[in-house]
Coordinates of C-alpha atoms in Angstrom, one line a residue:
Chain A
M1 CA -63.3 33.5 23.9
S2 CA -63.3 32.0 27.3
A3 CA -62.1 33.9 30.2
P4 CA -58.6 33.9 32.1
K5 CA -57.7 31.9 34.6
L6 CA -54.3 32.3 34.8
I7 CA -51.1 34.4 34.3
A8 CA -47.9 32.1 33.8
V9 CA -44.7 33.3 33.7
D10 CA -41.7 31.5 32.6
W11 CA -38.6 33.2 34.0
G12 CA -35.7 31.9 33.3
T13 CA -32.1 33.0 33.3
T14 CA -31.8 34.9 30.1
R15 CA -35.9 35.2 29.3
L16 CA -39.4 36.0 30.9
R17 CA -42.0 34.4 28.6
A18 CA -45.6 35.2 29.9
W19 CA -49.4 33.9 29.0
L20 CA -52.6 34.4 29.8
V21 CA -54.0 31.2 30.7
D22 CA -57.9 30.1 30.7
A23 CA -58.9 27.1 32.8
D24 CA -58.0 24.1 30.3
G25 CA -54.9 25.7 29.6
G26 CA -55.7 27.1 26.1
V27 CA -53.6 30.1 25.7
L28 CA -55.0 33.2 24.4
A29 CA -52.2 35.7 24.7
R30 CA -48.7 35.8 24.9
A31 CA -46.4 38.4 26.0
G32 CA -42.0 38.1 26.9
A33 CA -38.6 39.8 26.4
D34 CA -35.1 38.9 26.4
E35 CA -35.0 39.9 29.9
G36 CA -34.5 36.9 32.1
I37 CA -33.3 37.5 35.9
M38 CA -30.3 38.6 35.4
A39 CA -31.0 41.2 33.6
V40 CA -33.2 42.3 36.7
P41 CA -31.1 45.4 39.2
P42 CA -31.7 44.9 42.4
G43 CA -35.5 45.9 43.5
G44 CA -36.2 45.6 40.0
F45 CA -38.0 42.1 39.6
P46 CA -42.2 44.3 40.1
A47 CA -41.4 46.8 37.1
A48 CA -39.8 44.3 34.9
L49 CA -42.7 41.5 35.2
R50 CA -45.0 44.2 34.9
R51 CA -43.4 45.5 31.5
Q52 CA -44.9 42.1 30.3
V53 CA -48.5 41.6 32.1
G54 CA -49.2 44.5 33.0
P55 CA -52.1 45.4 30.3
W56 CA -53.4 42.2 31.4
L57 CA -53.5 42.9 35.1
G58 CA -55.3 45.9 34.5
A59 CA -57.9 44.4 32.4
H60 CA -58.5 41.6 34.4
P61 CA -58.0 42.7 38.5
G62 CA -57.9 39.6 40.7
L63 CA -56.2 37.4 38.4
P64 CA -53.5 35.1 39.8
V65 CA -50.0 35.6 38.7
A66 CA -48.0 32.7 39.0
M67 CA -44.0 31.7 37.5
A68 CA -41.6 29.1 37.8
G69 CA -38.1 29.0 36.8
M70 CA -35.3 30.5 38.0
V71 CA -37.0 33.5 39.3
G72 CA -37.5 30.9 42.5
S73 CA -33.6 30.6 43.0
R74 CA -30.8 32.3 45.2
N75 CA -30.7 34.9 43.2
G76 CA -33.9 35.2 41.5
W77 CA -36.8 37.9 43.3
V78 CA -36.8 35.4 46.8
E79 CA -35.8 31.7 46.6
A80 CA -38.4 29.3 47.0
P81 CA -36.5 26.7 48.8
Y82 CA -36.3 22.8 47.0
V83 CA -38.7 20.6 47.7
E84 CA -37.0 17.1 48.6
C85 CA -38.5 14.4 46.4
P86 CA -40.4 12.1 46.7
T87 CA -43.5 14.6 46.7
T88 CA -46.2 15.4 44.4
V89 CA -47.9 18.1 42.9
A90 CA -49.9 18.8 46.3
G91 CA -46.4 19.1 48.1
I92 CA -44.8 21.8 46.0
A93 CA -48.5 24.1 45.6
A94 CA -47.9 23.7 49.5
K95 CA -44.6 25.5 49.5
L96 CA -45.1 27.6 46.8
A97 CA -43.6 31.6 47.6
R98 CA -45.1 35.3 47.6
V99 CA -44.2 37.7 46.5
D100 CA -45.5 41.5 46.4
L101 CA -46.7 42.9 42.6
G102 CA -47.5 46.6 44.1
D103 CA -50.9 47.7 44.0
G104 CA -52.3 44.7 46.3
V105 CA -51.2 42.0 44.1
E106 CA -49.8 38.9 44.7
G107 CA -47.5 37.0 42.7
L108 CA -47.1 32.7 43.4
I109 CA -43.3 31.5 42.3
V110 CA -43.0 27.4 42.4
P111 CA -40.2 26.1 44.2
G112 CA -37.8 23.6 42.3
L113 CA -37.5 20.5 43.1
A114 CA -34.2 18.7 45.0
A115 CA -33.6 14.4 44.4
R116 CA -30.3 12.3 45.2
D117 CA -29.3 9.5 42.9
S118 CA -28.3 6.3 44.2
S119 CA -24.9 7.1 45.0
G120 CA -26.4 10.0 47.3
A121 CA -25.4 12.6 44.8
P122 CA -27.4 15.3 44.7
D123 CA -29.4 16.6 42.4
V124 CA -31.5 19.8 41.1
M125 CA -34.5 21.1 38.9
R126 CA -36.2 24.6 39.0
G127 CA -38.9 24.7 36.0
E128 CA -39.6 21.3 35.2
E129 CA -41.4 20.4 37.8
T130 CA -43.7 22.7 36.7
K131 CA -43.9 20.9 33.1
L132 CA -43.5 17.3 35.0
A133 CA -46.9 18.5 36.5
G134 CA -48.8 19.7 33.4
C135 CA -47.7 16.1 31.5
D136 CA -50.0 14.2 33.9
V137 CA -48.7 11.1 34.5
T138 CA -48.9 9.0 37.4
D139 CA -46.6 6.3 36.1
G140 CA -43.8 6.3 34.0
A141 CA -40.5 8.0 33.2
V142 CA -40.9 11.5 32.1
V143 CA -38.0 13.7 30.2
M144 CA -37.7 16.6 30.0
P145 CA -34.9 17.9 27.6
G146 CA -32.6 20.9 27.5
T147 CA -29.2 22.5 28.2
H148 CA -30.1 19.8 31.2
A149 CA -32.3 17.2 30.4
K150 CA -33.9 16.0 33.5
W151 CA -35.4 12.3 33.5
A152 CA -38.1 12.2 36.1
R153 CA -39.7 8.8 37.9
V154 CA -43.3 8.8 39.2
G155 CA -45.3 6.1 40.3
D156 CA -48.7 6.1 41.7
G157 CA -48.7 9.8 41.1
E158 CA -45.8 10.7 43.2
I159 CA -42.3 12.0 41.8
R160 CA -40.1 9.4 42.9
G161 CA -36.9 11.3 42.1
F162 CA -34.8 12.4 38.7
S163 CA -32.1 12.9 37.1
T164 CA -29.9 15.6 35.2
F165 CA -27.9 14.7 31.8
M166 CA -25.9 18.4 30.5
T167 CA -27.1 16.9 27.4
G168 CA -28.0 20.5 25.5
D169 CA -24.3 22.0 26.9
F170 CA -22.2 19.3 26.3
Y171 CA -23.5 19.7 22.6
A172 CA -22.9 23.6 21.9
A173 CA -19.8 22.8 24.5
L174 CA -17.9 20.0 21.9
T175 CA -19.8 21.4 18.8
E176 CA -18.5 25.2 19.4
H177 CA -15.2 24.9 22.0
T178 CA -13.5 21.3 21.1
I179 CA -11.6 19.9 17.7
L180 CA -15.3 18.3 16.3
G181 CA -16.3 22.6 15.8
K182 CA -14.0 22.7 13.2
L183 CA -16.5 20.6 10.3
A184 CA -19.6 22.0 8.5
E185 CA -23.4 21.0 9.8
E186 CA -26.7 20.2 8.9
P187 CA -27.8 19.6 12.8
E188 CA -30.2 18.0 11.9
D189 CA -29.6 14.9 9.3
E190 CA -31.4 11.5 10.8
A191 CA -29.5 9.3 9.6
G192 CA -26.5 10.8 11.2
F193 CA -28.1 11.1 14.8
L194 CA -29.0 7.1 14.5
R195 CA -25.1 7.0 13.7
G196 CA -23.7 8.6 16.6
V197 CA -26.6 6.7 18.5
Q198 CA -25.4 4.0 17.6
A199 CA -22.0 4.4 18.6
S200 CA -22.9 5.8 22.0
R201 CA -23.0 2.0 22.4
R202 CA -20.0 0.9 22.0
P203 CA -17.7 0.4 24.4
G204 CA -15.1 3.7 25.9
G205 CA -17.8 6.0 26.9
L206 CA -18.3 9.1 26.0
T207 CA -15.0 11.0 25.4
H208 CA -13.4 8.1 23.4
Q209 CA -16.4 8.4 20.9
A210 CA -16.5 11.7 20.7
F211 CA -13.3 11.0 18.5
S212 CA -14.7 9.0 16.0
A213 CA -16.9 11.7 14.7
R214 CA -13.8 13.6 13.2
T215 CA -11.7 10.8 12.5
L216 CA -14.6 8.7 10.4
V217 CA -14.6 12.0 8.1
L218 CA -11.0 11.9 7.8
M219 CA -11.0 8.2 6.9
G220 CA -13.9 9.8 4.3
E221 CA -16.1 7.6 5.7
M222 CA -18.5 9.7 7.1
P223 CA -19.5 12.9 5.7
G224 CA -18.7 16.2 7.6
A225 CA -22.2 17.6 7.3
Q226 CA -23.2 14.8 9.9
V227 CA -20.5 16.0 12.2
K228 CA -23.4 18.0 14.3
P229 CA -26.2 15.0 14.6
Y230 CA -23.2 12.2 15.0
V231 CA -22.6 14.1 18.2
S232 CA -26.0 14.8 19.1
G233 CA -26.8 10.8 18.6
L234 CA -23.8 10.1 20.8
L235 CA -25.1 13.0 23.4
I236 CA -28.8 12.1 23.4
G237 CA -28.4 8.1 22.5
G238 CA -26.0 7.9 26.1
E239 CA -28.5 9.5 27.8
V240 CA -31.2 7.6 26.7
A241 CA -29.7 4.7 27.7
Q242 CA -28.5 5.6 31.2
G243 CA -32.0 7.3 31.7
L244 CA -33.5 4.6 31.0
A245 CA -30.8 2.3 32.6
M246 CA -31.2 4.6 36.1
S247 CA -35.5 4.1 35.6
D248 CA -37.1 0.8 36.8
D249 CA -39.9 1.4 34.4
K250 CA -40.9 -0.5 31.3
G251 CA -43.1 1.2 29.7
G252 CA -43.6 3.9 27.4
V253 CA -41.5 7.3 27.8
T254 CA -43.0 10.8 28.1
V255 CA -40.9 13.5 26.4
V256 CA -41.9 17.1 26.8
A257 CA -40.2 18.1 23.1
D258 CA -41.1 19.3 20.1
G259 CA -39.9 19.5 16.6
P260 CA -36.7 18.0 15.6
L261 CA -35.7 17.5 18.9
G262 CA -38.7 15.9 19.6
R263 CA -38.0 13.7 16.7
F264 CA -34.4 12.5 17.8
Y265 CA -35.7 11.7 21.2
E266 CA -38.4 9.1 18.9
L267 CA -35.3 7.8 17.0
A268 CA -32.7 7.2 20.3
L269 CA -36.1 5.7 22.2
A270 CA -37.4 3.6 18.7
E271 CA -33.8 1.8 19.7
H272 CA -34.3 0.6 22.9
G273 CA -37.9 -0.7 21.7
R274 CA -39.3 1.6 24.0
E275 CA -43.0 4.1 23.1
C276 CA -42.5 7.7 22.6
R277 CA -45.5 9.9 23.6
L278 CA -44.9 13.6 22.9
L279 CA -45.6 16.7 24.7
A280 CA -45.2 20.5 23.4
P281 CA -43.3 22.5 26.2
E282 CA -45.4 25.3 26.1
D283 CA -48.9 23.0 26.3
V284 CA -47.5 21.5 29.5
F285 CA -45.7 24.7 31.6
V286 CA -49.1 26.6 31.4
R287 CA -51.3 23.2 32.6
G288 CA -48.8 22.4 35.6
L289 CA -49.3 26.0 36.5
L290 CA -53.0 25.3 36.7
R291 CA -52.5 21.8 38.3
I292 CA -50.2 23.4 41.3
L293 CA -53.1 25.6 41.6
D294 CA -55.4 23.6 42.0
A295 CA -53.5 21.7 44.7
A296 CA -52.7 24.6 46.7
Chain B
M1 CA 30.1 18.0 26.1
S2 CA 29.0 15.5 23.8
A3 CA 28.2 15.4 20.4
P4 CA 25.5 16.3 18.6
K5 CA 24.0 12.9 16.8
L6 CA 20.7 14.7 15.7
I7 CA 18.0 17.5 15.2
A8 CA 14.7 16.7 17.0
V9 CA 11.2 18.9 15.8
D10 CA 8.1 18.2 16.8
W11 CA 5.7 20.3 15.1
G12 CA 2.2 21.0 16.1
T13 CA -0.8 23.1 14.7
T14 CA 0.1 26.2 17.5
R15 CA 3.9 25.5 18.2
L16 CA 7.6 24.3 16.9
R17 CA 9.9 22.9 19.4
A18 CA 13.2 21.9 18.4
W19 CA 15.9 20.2 20.4
L20 CA 20.1 19.5 19.4
V21 CA 20.4 15.9 20.8
D22 CA 23.4 13.8 21.1
A23 CA 22.9 10.0 20.9
D24 CA 21.6 9.0 24.2
G25 CA 19.0 11.5 24.0
G26 CA 21.1 14.2 25.7
V27 CA 19.6 17.4 25.2
L28 CA 22.5 19.7 24.3
A29 CA 20.3 23.2 23.1
R30 CA 16.7 23.8 22.4
A31 CA 14.7 26.4 20.2
G32 CA 11.4 26.8 19.4
A33 CA 8.3 29.1 18.5
D34 CA 4.3 29.7 18.5
E35 CA 4.9 29.5 14.7
G36 CA 2.9 26.3 14.1
I37 CA 1.6 24.3 10.6
M38 CA -1.2 26.8 11.2
A39 CA 0.9 29.8 10.7
V40 CA 2.9 29.0 7.9
P41 CA 2.4 30.3 4.6
P42 CA 2.4 27.9 1.5
G43 CA 6.0 27.3 0.9
G44 CA 7.0 29.2 4.2
F45 CA 8.5 25.1 5.7
P46 CA 12.0 25.6 5.2
A47 CA 12.3 28.8 6.5
A48 CA 10.4 28.6 9.3
L49 CA 12.6 26.0 10.1
R50 CA 15.6 27.5 9.4
R51 CA 15.1 30.2 11.7
Q52 CA 14.9 27.6 14.3
V53 CA 17.6 25.4 13.8
G54 CA 19.8 26.8 10.9
P55 CA 22.5 28.1 13.5
W56 CA 22.4 24.4 14.4
L57 CA 22.8 23.4 10.3
G58 CA 25.6 26.0 10.3
A59 CA 27.2 24.4 13.1
H60 CA 27.4 21.0 12.4
P61 CA 26.6 20.1 8.7
G62 CA 25.0 17.1 7.5
L63 CA 23.4 16.3 11.3
P64 CA 19.7 14.0 10.0
V65 CA 16.5 16.4 11.1
A66 CA 14.2 14.6 12.1
M67 CA 10.3 15.7 12.5
A68 CA 7.1 14.7 13.4
G69 CA 4.0 16.2 14.6
M70 CA 1.0 17.8 12.3
V71 CA 4.3 18.3 9.7
G72 CA 3.4 15.6 8.0
S73 CA -0.5 15.8 7.8
R74 CA -2.8 16.8 5.0
N75 CA -2.3 20.3 6.2
G76 CA 1.7 20.2 7.0
W77 CA 5.1 20.4 4.7
V78 CA 3.9 17.2 3.3
E79 CA 1.5 14.9 4.1
A80 CA 3.1 11.0 5.8
P81 CA 0.5 8.8 5.1
Y82 CA -0.5 6.9 8.3
V83 CA 0.9 3.6 8.9
E84 CA -1.6 0.9 10.2
C85 CA -2.0 -1.2 13.1
P86 CA -0.3 -3.3 14.2
T87 CA 3.3 -2.2 13.3
T88 CA 6.3 -2.0 15.2
V89 CA 8.7 1.0 15.2
A90 CA 10.8 -0.3 12.1
G91 CA 7.3 -0.3 10.3
I92 CA 7.7 3.2 11.6
A93 CA 10.8 4.2 10.0
A94 CA 9.7 2.3 6.7
K95 CA 7.8 5.3 5.9
L96 CA 9.5 8.3 7.3
A97 CA 8.9 11.1 4.3
R98 CA 11.5 13.2 2.9
V99 CA 11.4 16.8 2.3
D100 CA 14.1 19.0 0.9
L101 CA 15.3 22.2 3.5
G102 CA 17.0 23.5 1.0
D103 CA 20.9 24.2 0.2
G104 CA 20.9 19.8 -0.1
V105 CA 19.4 19.3 3.5
E106 CA 17.2 16.4 3.5
G107 CA 14.7 16.4 6.8
L108 CA 12.2 13.4 7.7
I109 CA 9.0 13.3 8.3
V110 CA 8.1 10.4 11.3
P111 CA 4.0 9.3 9.7
G112 CA 1.2 9.3 11.9
L113 CA -0.6 5.6 13.0
A114 CA -4.2 4.6 12.0
A115 CA -6.2 1.9 14.3
R116 CA -9.6 0.4 14.6
D117 CA -11.0 -0.5 17.7
S118 CA -12.9 -3.1 18.7
S119 CA -16.3 -1.9 17.3
G120 CA -14.3 -0.6 13.7
A121 CA -14.3 3.2 14.2
P122 CA -11.0 4.3 13.2
D123 CA -8.5 6.1 15.3
V124 CA -5.7 8.2 14.6
M125 CA -2.4 9.3 16.2
R126 CA 0.2 11.8 14.8
G127 CA 3.4 12.8 17.3
E128 CA 2.3 10.6 19.9
E129 CA 3.9 7.7 17.8
T130 CA 7.2 9.1 18.3
K131 CA 7.1 9.1 22.5
L132 CA 5.3 5.8 21.8
A133 CA 9.2 4.7 20.0
G134 CA 10.8 6.6 22.9
C135 CA 9.1 4.6 25.7
D136 CA 10.6 1.5 24.9
V137 CA 8.0 -0.8 26.0
T138 CA 7.7 -3.8 24.5
D139 CA 4.3 -5.3 26.6
G140 CA 2.1 -3.5 28.4
A141 CA -0.4 -0.4 28.0
V142 CA 1.7 3.3 27.1
V143 CA -0.6 7.0 28.5
M144 CA 0.2 9.8 26.4
P145 CA -2.4 12.1 28.0
G146 CA -3.4 15.7 26.3
T147 CA -6.0 17.3 24.4
H148 CA -7.0 13.9 22.8
A149 CA -5.2 10.9 25.2
K150 CA -3.7 8.2 23.5
W151 CA -4.1 4.5 24.9
A152 CA -1.8 2.5 22.8
R153 CA -1.4 -1.1 23.3
V154 CA 2.2 -2.5 23.2
G155 CA 2.9 -7.1 22.8
D156 CA 5.9 -8.6 22.2
G157 CA 7.4 -5.1 20.5
E158 CA 4.1 -4.6 18.5
I159 CA 1.7 -1.8 18.6
R160 CA -1.0 -3.9 18.6
G161 CA -3.2 -0.1 18.4
F162 CA -4.8 2.4 20.6
S163 CA -7.6 4.5 21.2
T164 CA -7.9 8.1 21.7
F165 CA -9.7 9.9 24.8
M166 CA -10.4 13.6 24.0
T167 CA -9.9 14.0 27.9
G168 CA -8.0 17.5 27.9
D169 CA -10.3 19.1 25.1
F170 CA -13.4 18.2 27.0
Y171 CA -11.7 19.8 30.0
A172 CA -11.9 23.0 28.5
A173 CA -14.5 23.1 26.7
L174 CA -16.5 21.9 29.8
T175 CA -14.5 24.4 32.8
E176 CA -14.8 27.0 30.0
H177 CA -17.8 26.9 28.5
T178 CA -20.5 24.8 30.4
I179 CA -22.2 26.1 33.6
L180 CA -19.4 24.6 35.2
G181 CA -16.8 27.2 34.2
K182 CA -18.5 30.0 36.4
L183 CA -16.8 28.6 39.8
A184 CA -14.0 29.2 42.0
E185 CA -10.9 27.5 40.8
E186 CA -7.7 25.4 41.5
P187 CA -7.4 22.9 39.4
E188 CA -4.5 20.8 40.5
D189 CA -6.5 19.9 44.1
E190 CA -6.2 16.4 44.9
A191 CA -8.6 16.0 47.3
G192 CA -11.2 17.3 44.4
F193 CA -9.4 15.0 41.7
L194 CA -10.1 11.6 44.1
R195 CA -14.0 12.6 44.3
G196 CA -14.3 13.1 40.9
V197 CA -12.1 9.8 39.9
Q198 CA -14.6 8.0 42.6
A199 CA -17.4 9.8 40.9
S200 CA -16.5 8.4 37.7
R201 CA -17.2 5.0 38.6
R202 CA -20.9 5.7 39.6
P203 CA -24.1 5.3 37.6
G204 CA -25.0 7.4 34.7
G205 CA -22.2 8.0 32.7
L206 CA -20.5 11.1 32.1
T207 CA -23.6 13.8 31.1
H208 CA -25.2 13.1 34.7
Q209 CA -22.1 12.8 37.0
A210 CA -20.8 16.5 35.2
F211 CA -24.1 17.9 36.7
S212 CA -22.9 16.8 40.8
A213 CA -19.9 19.0 39.9
R214 CA -22.8 21.8 40.4
T215 CA -25.0 21.0 42.4
L216 CA -22.9 19.2 45.2
V217 CA -21.3 23.1 45.0
L218 CA -24.9 24.5 45.2
M219 CA -25.8 21.8 48.4
G220 CA -22.9 23.1 50.6
E221 CA -20.9 19.8 49.9
M222 CA -17.8 20.8 47.7
P223 CA -16.2 24.1 48.3
G224 CA -17.0 25.8 44.5
A225 CA -12.8 25.4 44.2
Q226 CA -12.5 21.8 43.8
V227 CA -14.8 22.1 40.7
K228 CA -12.2 22.1 38.4
P229 CA -10.1 19.2 39.9
Y230 CA -13.8 17.5 40.2
V231 CA -14.0 18.1 36.4
S232 CA -10.4 16.2 35.8
G233 CA -11.4 13.5 38.6
L234 CA -14.5 12.3 36.3
L235 CA -12.9 12.5 33.1
I236 CA -9.4 10.8 34.0
G237 CA -11.4 8.8 36.0
G238 CA -13.4 7.4 33.2
E239 CA -10.7 7.9 30.7
V240 CA -8.8 5.2 33.2
A241 CA -11.6 2.9 33.7
Q242 CA -11.8 2.4 30.0
G243 CA -8.2 1.9 28.7
L244 CA -7.7 -0.4 31.1
A245 CA -10.9 -1.9 30.4
M246 CA -9.6 -1.8 26.5
S247 CA -6.6 -3.5 26.7
D248 CA -5.8 -6.6 28.1
D249 CA -2.5 -6.3 30.1
K250 CA -2.7 -6.8 33.3
G251 CA 0.5 -4.8 34.3
G252 CA 1.6 -1.7 35.7
V253 CA 1.0 1.1 33.3
T254 CA 3.6 3.8 31.4
V255 CA 2.5 7.0 31.5
V256 CA 4.3 10.1 29.5
A257 CA 3.6 13.2 31.9
D258 CA 4.7 15.1 34.1
G259 CA 4.2 17.5 37.4
P260 CA 0.6 17.6 38.7
L261 CA -0.9 15.9 35.5
G262 CA 1.0 13.0 36.0
R263 CA 0.6 13.1 39.4
F264 CA -3.7 12.6 38.7
Y265 CA -3.1 9.9 36.3
E266 CA -0.7 7.8 39.1
L267 CA -3.4 8.9 41.4
A268 CA -6.2 7.3 39.2
L269 CA -3.9 4.4 38.0
A270 CA -4.2 3.7 42.2
E271 CA -8.0 3.7 42.0
H272 CA -8.0 0.7 39.9
G273 CA -5.0 -1.0 41.7
R274 CA -2.5 -0.5 38.9
E275 CA 1.1 0.7 39.2
C276 CA 2.1 3.4 37.0
R277 CA 5.9 4.4 35.8
L278 CA 5.8 8.3 34.9
L279 CA 8.5 9.3 31.7
A280 CA 9.5 12.9 30.3
P281 CA 7.5 13.7 27.6
E282 CA 10.8 15.6 26.4
D283 CA 12.7 12.6 26.9
V284 CA 10.3 9.6 25.1
F285 CA 10.3 12.4 22.1
V286 CA 13.6 12.4 21.7
R287 CA 14.3 9.3 21.8
G288 CA 11.5 8.3 19.9
L289 CA 12.9 10.0 16.7
L290 CA 16.7 8.1 17.6
R291 CA 14.9 4.9 17.8
I292 CA 12.7 5.4 14.6
L293 CA 16.5 6.6 12.9
D294 CA 18.2 3.6 14.1
A295 CA 15.5 1.4 12.3
A296 CA 15.5 2.7 9.5

C-alpha cells in the first residue's frame, strides 16, 4: 500500500465526504456523513471534521487536510473569497484560506471562482474549480454537470471563464413540481432522452418545448415513461447547444460525470458532432486538490 | 336590470366559477366554489353544478347553460374532443358536447382546440378557446397568460394555430423549488421585472440566465427583493420574444390579463416596440360563450 499524501474533503451544503489519498490520487480510504455545512452549529466545524477524519490524522500526524466546496462560502467555516477569472491553478493556490483544526493541525480551504459572461452578468463556482484543476485540461471546454452545471473554458492552461446552467435544479423542479411531474417515469431511457435533445433544437424556447412532453403523451405519440428522459434531453440538449455556442473551442469536450448522466452528455454532444471524454468526479476531485497543493 | 341570456360556467381542475349573463355579456350575478373537476365524485357533476347555479335555473327556466374548461376533458363530465386548427368560432360551435343536468335541462360543453407547431409537435388548449372567441379579434396575435400561457394566431377571422408556454408553471416551480426560492420577494416590482426582460435577450438560454438571479444578489448588484420579478421578466420576456417570432403578424397584440400581470405583458411587449391591448379575463370568457352559442 502506497503512503498517504493528503486528506481530501468535499464539504458541501448537505454532505461531507473525505478521502485518504496517495501521491498519485489513489484513494486509500473513504469517509463521509450527511453533515453538510448547514447542519454544523456555530463553532462546530473542527469537531464535525474530526468525526470523519480524526482516525487518519491520528495515524498520520502532519498529513495536510485540504477542503473544497461550500465550506469556503459565507455560510461555511471561513469565507475563502472568489478568485476572478481569468486565472490558473497557481492563482487558485495563492488564495487558499487557512483554518485551525485544533491540536496544532491546520486545514486549507480552496477558494471558488468568479467570472462574467459576455453580457457582464456575474457567475460563480465553488468546489468545481477543484474538479477542473484535476482534469489536467490545458485547452478546451470542461463540463461539470450537476444541480448547477458549469461549463469552463480553458486555453493555454488558463481558466478563461465559465458559465452556469441550472440543469439539475430545473430538472427536479419541473419533474416534481409542474404538470410534467404527474406521469410515469423511466429516467434513463435513451430513446426518450434523444427525442428531448432533438426537441431542444426546435423553435419556441424551453418553456414552449417543455409543454410537448405533456402533449405528446396526451396525443398518444410518446409513452408516459419517456417524459422524464425527454425533459432531461430538453435541458441537457439545450445546455450543450448553448455551452458550445458560448465557447470558441471546436474540439472534444471533457465531461466530469459517470454512469447514465455521463452517457446522456455523450449522446447530446454526439448530436453536435463532438467527441466526449468522460472523467469520474471522485478521481478529478482528489487529483485537483493534489494539483492545487503542488502549485501552492 | 337587463334580462338573463345565459348561465356561463368556467370549470377547471381546481375551481368552478359561474356567471348569470345578459345578452351584452353583462354580469348579473356570480357564483363559484373550490370544486374543480378533480374533486367531483363519479356521477357527481349534475349535483355539483346545481349547487352553484340551481337558484338561477329555478328563477329562469329554459336558460341555456354553457361550460368550458377541463370539464370537457377526458377526466371531466364528458370528453368534448379537441377541434383541430385552423378553425373558426363556428367550427368550435359545431362540436359542442351535450350533457344532462336532470329535470330536462341540457348543458353545453365547449370543446378544446388542438394544433401543431412548425416542427410538428402537438399543442392543446381547453378553456382558452372560449376567451379567444370573446376577444373579437379577426387578425393578429392573442395572448392568454397563465400557468400554461397560450399565444393564438388569428387571420381573416380564422384561428390559424397557437403555441403554449409553461410560463406560470415554471415561475412557481423555479421560485418555490430551486435555489432561486430562498430569497426575499416583492413580486410586482417593475424595475426588477424589466431587468429580467432585458436579461432574457442575452445569450445562454433560460437555464443559464436564471442563475444570474442568484449571482447578481450574491455580488450585491441586485436587491434580493427583485429576484421574483426578475425571474418573471426572464420568463415573460422569453415568452414574448418567442411568441412574436412564431407569429407572422407585425401589429399590436391582444393580451387577456389585468392588474400587475397585464402591466408586465405591456412592459415586455413595449421592449419589442409592440402595442398591447389588455382585455379582462372574465369579460372575454362570458362574451366568448355568447359568441359560440350565437354561432351554433
